Coordinates of C-alpha atoms and ligand atoms in Angstrom, one line a residue:
M1 CA 27.3 14.4 -17.3
L2 CA 28.2 11.1 -15.6
E3 CA 31.7 11.0 -16.6
G4 CA 33.6 10.2 -13.2
K5 CA 30.5 10.5 -11.0
K6 CA 29.7 7.8 -8.4
V7 CA 26.1 7.0 -8.5
V8 CA 23.9 4.6 -6.0
L9 CA 21.7 2.6 -8.0
A10 CA 18.6 0.8 -6.7
Y11 CA 19.5 -2.8 -7.6
S12 CA 17.1 -5.6 -7.9
G13 CA 19.6 -8.2 -9.7
G14 CA 17.0 -8.4 -12.6
L15 CA 17.5 -7.5 -16.0
D16 CA 16.4 -3.7 -15.7
T17 CA 19.0 -3.0 -13.1
S18 CA 21.7 -4.8 -14.3
V19 CA 21.9 -3.4 -17.7
C20 CA 21.3 0.1 -15.9
L21 CA 24.9 -1.0 -13.8
K22 CA 26.8 -1.7 -16.7
W23 CA 25.5 1.4 -18.7
F24 CA 26.7 3.6 -15.8
E25 CA 30.2 2.0 -16.0
Q26 CA 30.4 2.3 -19.9
Q27 CA 29.3 6.1 -19.3
G28 CA 32.3 6.8 -17.3
A29 CA 30.5 6.7 -14.1
T30 CA 31.5 4.7 -10.8
P31 CA 28.1 2.9 -9.9
Y32 CA 27.4 1.7 -6.4
A33 CA 24.4 -0.8 -6.1
L34 CA 21.8 -1.1 -3.2
Y35 CA 19.5 -3.4 -2.6
L36 CA 16.8 -3.3 0.0
D37 CA 15.1 -6.4 1.5
L38 CA 11.6 -4.8 2.0
G39 CA 10.1 -8.6 2.7
Q40 CA 9.7 -9.4 -1.0
G41 CA 11.2 -12.4 -0.5
E42 CA 14.7 -14.3 -1.3
P43 CA 16.5 -13.1 -4.2
K44 CA 17.3 -15.5 -6.7
V45 CA 20.4 -15.0 -7.1
D46 CA 23.3 -13.5 -4.9
V47 CA 22.9 -9.6 -5.7
K48 CA 25.9 -8.3 -4.3
E49 CA 28.1 -10.8 -6.2
K50 CA 26.4 -10.2 -9.2
A51 CA 26.5 -6.7 -9.0
I52 CA 30.1 -6.3 -8.4
K53 CA 30.8 -8.6 -11.4
I54 CA 29.1 -6.4 -13.7
G55 CA 30.7 -3.7 -12.7
A56 CA 29.7 -2.3 -9.0
A57 CA 32.5 -0.7 -7.5
D58 CA 30.5 -2.2 -4.4
A59 CA 27.0 -3.6 -3.4
F60 CA 25.5 -2.7 -0.5
V61 CA 22.6 -5.3 0.7
R62 CA 20.3 -4.1 3.5
D63 CA 17.7 -5.1 5.7
A64 CA 14.8 -2.7 5.8
R65 CA 11.9 -4.4 6.6
A66 CA 12.1 -3.4 10.3
E67 CA 12.1 0.3 9.1
F68 CA 9.4 0.2 6.4
V69 CA 7.0 -1.8 8.8
E70 CA 7.2 1.1 11.7
E71 CA 7.3 4.2 9.4
Y72 CA 5.7 3.5 6.7
V73 CA 3.3 0.6 7.1
A74 CA 2.2 1.4 10.6
P75 CA 0.9 4.8 9.8
A76 CA -1.0 3.6 6.5
I77 CA -2.7 1.2 9.3
K78 CA -3.9 3.8 11.6
A79 CA -5.3 5.8 8.3
N80 CA -6.7 2.7 7.1
A81 CA -4.8 3.9 3.5
L82 CA -6.3 2.6 0.6
Y83 CA -6.3 4.2 -3.1
G84 CA -9.2 4.3 -4.5
G85 CA -10.7 2.5 -1.8
R86 CA -8.8 -0.7 -2.5
Y87 CA -5.3 -0.7 -3.5
P88 CA -3.4 -0.6 0.0
L89 CA -0.4 1.3 -1.4
F90 CA 2.3 -1.3 -0.6
T91 CA 4.5 -0.3 -3.8
A92 CA 4.0 3.4 -2.8
L93 CA 5.0 3.2 0.3
G94 CA 8.1 1.4 -0.4
R95 CA 9.1 3.7 -2.9
P96 CA 10.0 6.6 -0.4
L97 CA 11.9 4.4 2.0
I98 CA 13.9 3.0 -1.0
A99 CA 14.8 6.4 -1.8
K100 CA 15.7 7.1 1.4
K101 CA 18.3 4.5 1.7
L102 CA 19.6 5.4 -1.7
V103 CA 20.3 9.3 0.1
E104 CA 21.8 7.2 3.0
A105 CA 23.7 5.5 0.7
A106 CA 25.0 8.3 -1.6
R107 CA 26.2 10.1 1.5
E108 CA 28.5 7.2 2.7
V109 CA 30.2 7.1 -0.7
G110 CA 30.3 10.7 -1.5
A111 CA 27.9 10.8 -4.2
E112 CA 26.2 13.2 -6.1
L113 CA 23.5 11.3 -8.3
I114 CA 21.4 8.5 -7.4
A115 CA 19.7 6.1 -9.8
H116 CA 16.5 3.8 -10.5
G117 CA 15.2 1.5 -12.9
S118 CA 11.5 3.0 -13.3
T119 CA 10.1 3.5 -16.5
G120 CA 8.4 6.7 -17.8
K121 CA 4.8 5.5 -17.9
G122 CA 4.5 4.7 -14.1
N123 CA 4.1 6.2 -10.4
D124 CA 7.3 4.8 -9.2
Q125 CA 9.6 7.3 -11.0
V126 CA 7.6 10.0 -9.5
R127 CA 7.5 8.7 -6.1
F128 CA 11.6 8.5 -6.2
D129 CA 12.3 11.7 -7.9
V130 CA 9.7 13.7 -5.5
T131 CA 11.3 11.6 -2.4
T132 CA 14.7 13.0 -3.3
A133 CA 13.7 16.5 -3.9
S134 CA 12.0 16.2 -0.5
I135 CA 15.0 15.1 1.7
A136 CA 18.4 15.7 -0.5
P137 CA 17.3 18.4 -2.8
D138 CA 21.0 18.7 -3.5
L139 CA 21.6 15.1 -5.2
T140 CA 20.5 14.1 -8.5
V141 CA 18.4 11.3 -9.8
V142 CA 19.4 9.3 -13.1
A143 CA 16.8 7.2 -14.3
P144 CA 18.2 5.0 -17.4
V145 CA 15.4 2.8 -18.2
R146 CA 13.1 5.8 -18.8
D147 CA 15.5 7.9 -20.9
W148 CA 17.4 5.5 -23.0
N149 CA 14.2 3.8 -24.8
M150 CA 15.2 0.3 -24.8
S151 CA 13.2 -2.4 -25.7
R152 CA 13.3 -5.4 -23.8
P153 CA 14.9 -7.5 -26.9
E154 CA 17.5 -4.7 -27.0
E155 CA 18.1 -5.0 -23.4
M156 CA 18.5 -8.5 -23.7
A157 CA 21.2 -8.2 -26.4
Y158 CA 22.9 -5.5 -24.5
A159 CA 23.2 -8.1 -21.6
E160 CA 24.5 -10.6 -24.0
E161 CA 26.7 -8.8 -25.5
H162 CA 28.3 -7.3 -22.0
G163 CA 28.3 -10.7 -20.2
I164 CA 25.4 -9.8 -17.3
P165 CA 23.7 -12.8 -17.0
V166 CA 20.1 -13.2 -18.2
S167 CA 17.8 -16.0 -16.4
T168 CA 17.3 -18.7 -19.2
T169 CA 13.8 -19.7 -17.9
K170 CA 11.1 -18.6 -19.6
K171 CA 10.0 -14.9 -19.3
S172 CA 6.8 -14.6 -17.3
P173 CA 4.4 -12.1 -19.2
Y174 CA 3.5 -10.3 -15.8
S175 CA 5.6 -7.4 -14.0
V176 CA 5.5 -7.7 -10.5
D177 CA 6.3 -6.1 -7.7
E178 CA 6.5 -7.2 -4.0
N179 CA 6.7 -6.1 -0.7
L180 CA 6.1 -7.4 2.8
W181 CA 2.7 -5.4 2.4
G182 CA 1.5 -6.9 -0.9
R183 CA 2.3 -7.9 -4.4
S184 CA 1.4 -6.0 -7.7
I185 CA 1.1 -8.0 -11.0
E186 CA 0.5 -6.0 -14.6
A187 CA 1.3 -6.5 -17.8
G188 CA 0.7 -9.0 -20.4
P189 CA -3.0 -10.2 -20.9
L190 CA -3.7 -8.4 -17.6
E191 CA -3.7 -5.4 -20.1
D192 CA -7.3 -6.4 -21.6
P193 CA -9.6 -5.6 -18.9
D194 CA -12.0 -8.1 -19.5
H195 CA -9.5 -10.9 -19.2
E196 CA -9.9 -12.7 -16.0
P197 CA -6.4 -13.6 -14.3
T198 CA -5.5 -17.2 -14.6
P199 CA -4.5 -18.8 -11.3
D200 CA -0.6 -18.7 -12.3
V201 CA -0.9 -15.0 -11.7
Y202 CA -0.9 -15.1 -7.7
A203 CA 1.6 -15.7 -5.7
L204 CA 0.4 -15.5 -2.1
T205 CA -3.1 -16.1 -2.2
K206 CA -4.8 -19.7 -2.8
E207 CA -8.1 -20.1 -5.4
P208 CA -10.5 -19.4 -3.4
E209 CA -12.0 -22.7 -5.1
E210 CA -9.0 -24.4 -3.9
A211 CA -9.0 -23.1 -0.3
P212 CA -10.0 -25.1 2.8
N213 CA -13.7 -26.0 3.1
E214 CA -13.5 -25.4 6.7
P215 CA -13.3 -21.5 7.8
R216 CA -10.6 -20.0 9.9
Y217 CA -11.2 -17.6 12.5
V218 CA -8.2 -15.2 13.5
E219 CA -8.6 -12.6 16.0
I220 CA -6.2 -9.3 15.6
G221 CA -5.5 -7.7 19.1
F222 CA -4.8 -3.9 18.5
E223 CA -3.1 -1.1 21.0
E224 CA -3.6 2.3 20.3
G225 CA -4.7 1.8 16.8
L226 CA -1.9 -0.8 15.6
P227 CA -2.0 -4.7 15.7
V228 CA 0.1 -5.9 18.6
S229 CA -1.2 -9.6 18.9
L230 CA -2.7 -12.7 16.6
D231 CA -4.9 -15.2 17.8
G232 CA -4.1 -13.6 21.3
R233 CA -0.1 -14.3 20.9
E234 CA 1.8 -10.8 21.2
M235 CA 4.1 -10.6 18.6
P236 CA 6.0 -7.4 17.0
L237 CA 3.9 -6.1 13.7
L238 CA 6.7 -7.4 11.4
D239 CA 5.9 -11.2 12.7
L240 CA 2.3 -10.7 12.1
I241 CA 2.3 -9.4 9.1
V242 CA 4.0 -12.1 7.7
G243 CA 2.1 -14.4 9.8
L244 CA -1.4 -12.9 8.7
N245 CA -0.2 -13.3 5.1
A246 CA 0.1 -17.1 5.6
V247 CA -3.1 -17.3 7.2
A248 CA -5.2 -15.1 5.2
G249 CA -3.8 -15.8 1.7
E250 CA -4.0 -19.8 2.6
H251 CA -7.8 -19.0 2.7
G252 CA -7.5 -16.8 -0.9
V253 CA -8.5 -13.3 1.2
G254 CA -6.8 -10.6 0.0
R255 CA -7.0 -10.2 -3.7
V256 CA -8.2 -6.9 -5.7
D257 CA -8.8 -6.4 -9.7
M258 CA -9.3 -2.7 -9.9
I259 CA -8.8 0.3 -12.6
E260 CA -6.5 2.3 -11.2
D261 CA -5.7 6.0 -12.0
R262 CA -2.4 6.5 -12.2
L263 CA -0.3 10.0 -11.4
V264 CA 0.7 10.5 -15.0
G265 CA -3.1 10.2 -16.3
I266 CA -3.0 6.6 -17.8
K267 CA -5.7 4.1 -16.5
S268 CA -4.1 0.7 -15.6
R269 CA -5.5 -2.4 -14.8
E270 CA -3.6 -3.6 -11.5
I271 CA -4.0 -7.0 -9.6
Y272 CA -3.0 -7.3 -5.8
E273 CA -2.8 -9.9 -3.3
A274 CA -2.1 -8.1 0.2
P275 CA -3.7 -10.9 2.9
A276 CA -2.2 -9.3 6.0
A277 CA -2.6 -5.5 4.8
M278 CA -6.8 -6.1 3.7
T279 CA -7.2 -7.9 6.6
I280 CA -5.7 -5.7 8.8
I281 CA -7.4 -2.8 7.5
Q282 CA -10.7 -3.9 7.6
A283 CA -10.4 -5.0 11.6
H284 CA -8.8 -1.7 11.9
Q285 CA -12.0 0.1 10.7
E286 CA -14.4 -2.4 12.4
L287 CA -12.4 -1.3 15.7
E288 CA -13.0 2.3 15.3
T289 CA -16.5 2.2 14.7
M290 CA -16.5 0.6 17.9
T291 CA -14.0 3.3 19.7
L292 CA -14.5 6.5 17.9
T293 CA -16.9 9.1 17.9
K294 CA -19.4 9.6 15.3
D295 CA -17.6 12.8 14.2
V296 CA -14.1 11.7 14.5
L297 CA -15.3 8.7 11.8
R298 CA -16.6 11.3 9.3
F299 CA -14.2 13.5 9.6
K300 CA -10.9 11.2 9.6
A301 CA -13.0 9.1 6.4
Q302 CA -12.1 12.1 4.7
V303 CA -8.5 12.4 5.8
E304 CA -8.2 9.0 4.4
Q305 CA -8.7 9.3 1.3
R306 CA -6.5 12.5 1.3
Y307 CA -4.0 10.4 2.7
A308 CA -3.5 7.4 0.8
E309 CA -3.5 10.0 -2.5
L310 CA -0.5 11.7 -0.9
A311 CA 1.2 8.6 -0.4
Y312 CA 0.4 7.6 -3.9
D313 CA 1.4 10.6 -5.2
G314 CA 4.8 10.4 -4.0
L315 CA 4.3 13.4 -1.6
W316 CA 4.9 11.2 1.7
F317 CA 7.8 13.5 2.9
T318 CA 5.6 16.8 2.5
P319 CA 4.0 19.1 5.1
L320 CA 0.6 18.1 4.3
T321 CA 1.2 14.4 5.2
A322 CA 3.3 15.0 8.1
A323 CA 0.2 17.1 9.4
L324 CA -2.4 14.6 8.6
D325 CA -0.3 12.1 10.2
A326 CA -0.5 14.1 13.5
F327 CA -4.3 14.3 13.5
I328 CA -4.4 10.4 12.6
H329 CA -2.5 9.6 15.1
E330 CA -4.5 11.6 17.8
T331 CA -7.7 9.7 16.8
Q332 CA -6.1 6.6 17.9
K333 CA -5.5 6.7 21.4
A334 CA -8.7 4.8 22.1
V335 CA -8.6 2.2 19.5
T336 CA -7.6 -0.5 21.2
G337 CA -9.4 -3.9 21.5
A338 CA -9.6 -7.4 19.3
V339 CA -11.7 -8.0 16.2
R340 CA -12.2 -11.6 15.0
L341 CA -12.3 -12.1 11.1
K342 CA -13.9 -15.5 9.5
L343 CA -11.8 -16.6 6.5
Y344 CA -13.2 -18.4 4.0
K345 CA -12.7 -19.0 0.5
G346 CA -11.9 -15.6 -0.8
S347 CA -13.9 -14.0 1.9
S348 CA -13.1 -12.3 5.3
T349 CA -15.7 -11.1 7.5
V350 CA -16.4 -9.8 10.9
A351 CA -17.7 -12.0 13.3
G352 CA -17.1 -9.9 16.3
R353 CA -15.5 -7.2 18.1
T354 CA -14.6 -6.0 21.6
A355 CA -12.9 -3.2 23.0
P356 CA -12.4 -2.2 26.9
K357 CA -13.1 1.7 25.5
A358 CA -16.0 1.1 23.6
L359 CA -18.2 3.6 22.9
Y360 CA -21.1 0.8 21.7
S361 CA -23.0 0.9 24.9
K362 CA -26.1 -2.5 25.1
D363 CA -27.6 -0.5 27.7
L364 CA -28.2 2.4 25.4
A365 CA -28.6 0.3 22.2
T366 CA -30.9 -2.5 23.5
Y367 CA -34.5 -2.7 22.9
D368 CA -35.1 -4.1 26.0
P369 CA -37.5 -2.1 28.4
N370 CA -34.7 -1.2 30.8
S371 CA -32.5 0.2 28.5
T372 CA -30.9 3.5 29.9
F373 CA -31.2 5.7 27.0
D374 CA -34.2 8.2 28.1
E375 CA -36.9 7.9 24.9
S376 CA -39.3 10.6 26.7
A377 CA -36.1 13.0 25.8
A378 CA -36.3 12.0 21.9
A379 CA -39.6 13.7 21.0
G380 CA -37.8 17.2 22.3
F381 CA -35.1 16.8 20.2
I382 CA -36.8 15.9 17.1
A383 CA -39.2 18.7 17.5
L384 CA -36.1 21.0 17.4
W385 CA -33.9 19.1 14.8
G386 CA -37.0 19.4 12.2
L387 CA -37.7 22.9 13.1
P388 CA -35.9 24.2 9.9
A389 CA -37.8 21.8 8.1
R390 CA -41.3 22.6 9.3
Q391 CA -40.4 26.2 8.9
W392 CA -39.4 25.7 5.1
A393 CA -42.5 23.7 4.8
G394 CA -44.9 26.7 6.3
L395 CA -43.4 28.7 4.1
H396 CA -43.2 27.1 0.3
G397 CA -45.8 24.5 0.6
E398 CA -45.0 20.3 1.4
G399 CA -41.9 19.1 0.2
A400 CA -41.4 22.2 -1.7
G401 CA -37.8 22.3 -1.4
R402 CA -37.6 18.9 -3.1
S403 CA -40.0 17.3 -5.2
P404 CA -40.2 20.3 -8.1
A405 CA -36.6 19.6 -8.8
I406 CA -37.1 15.7 -9.6
P407 CA -37.6 15.2 -13.3
K408 CA -40.3 12.6 -14.1
L409 CA -39.3 9.2 -14.8
G410 CA -40.8 7.7 -18.5
Ligands
LIG501 N1 -0.1 0.6 -9.4 C1 0.6 0.4 -8.2 C2 1.0 1.8 -7.7 O1 1.2 2.7 -8.9 C3 1.8 -0.8 -8.6 C4 3.3 -0.2 -9.2 C5 3.7 -1.2 -9.2 N2 5.1 -1.4 -9.9 C6 6.0 -1.5 -10.5 N3 7.1 -0.9 -10.9 N4 5.7 -3.0 -11.3 O2 1.3 2.2 -6.6

């Protein structure tokens, strides 16, 4: 089925996707490689040169960081998007963009196939395949690693046999994925959920014990739900994220160790480090509590959870995600202001918040006698608020709605 076909492969320069390239060539296909910069750091090799040497008809290296920040990370910030309440979804947000760029490249070279190096056990295959189904249903997705069932040693042997350079440095026991919104570490000793991650797991965050002894205050300024300044200095969101990754990471902030429910049904143990994502979302949530009504906050919390699940489950380009985006965007008009965080040895705590259109009013909240809150109105309000409870008690006896249902302890 591959004979004579053009295929665009998401290429990382690593072993898996290098073996994929060669394999496509051997099947008689014409492979093209696409390497995307999502802020994962400089590649260790010249990926273009390597891909062509292995047998790619052409190789494209593209910087997609700005698009990633504007169209994927920004809506996720507005949505406080955390899967399972903790994972900031960086990989899940990156996959639909990679798929979109694969589709674009496929159109450029006239390919009818696109390909990725995901295995059959993870969420990423789902995200690539479903995104492609959403935006380019005429294209076919191939996932050689999922289908060929080669073990790591077999892949190494295959690489050697075909002259694919394999890095000679000792292979890390971990499986890592990274972009500017965060870094994930899985596998090896981490598969034991009772094994505490050792320092070699982390690359973006300092060990809290080794973090500076002095706390660092950092102020994040927001406009309509998005960060626009760091410590009073205005800057593009991309730069702000890069800067905050460094500052918060230096203080050991942004680590997550969780058991996660994959879409494919497996529970997996995940280590994340996402200094900028965790602090930005924390500050954003805080500013929302100052500026949004109680009703919007309560309803938005439900929307956020669903939104995170949609992103996680590979449904980024679907109507429900788009509709929830519209709701979330509408809520952000008032979310302007600044939040000050105190970073100290692995923790980030809110130290202060200000907002020009704050709903928090000291005049109303103060216990000072000259508060503008009319306490005399409270009694009447409570009489009506408690009316149904009073009526129920009158008919069923005191507390009748509840206590008999609670089994006695012991
Ligand atoms: N568990 C995370 C997710 O499903 C991270 C996956 C990282 N992917 C990888 N191929 N290492 O989004």
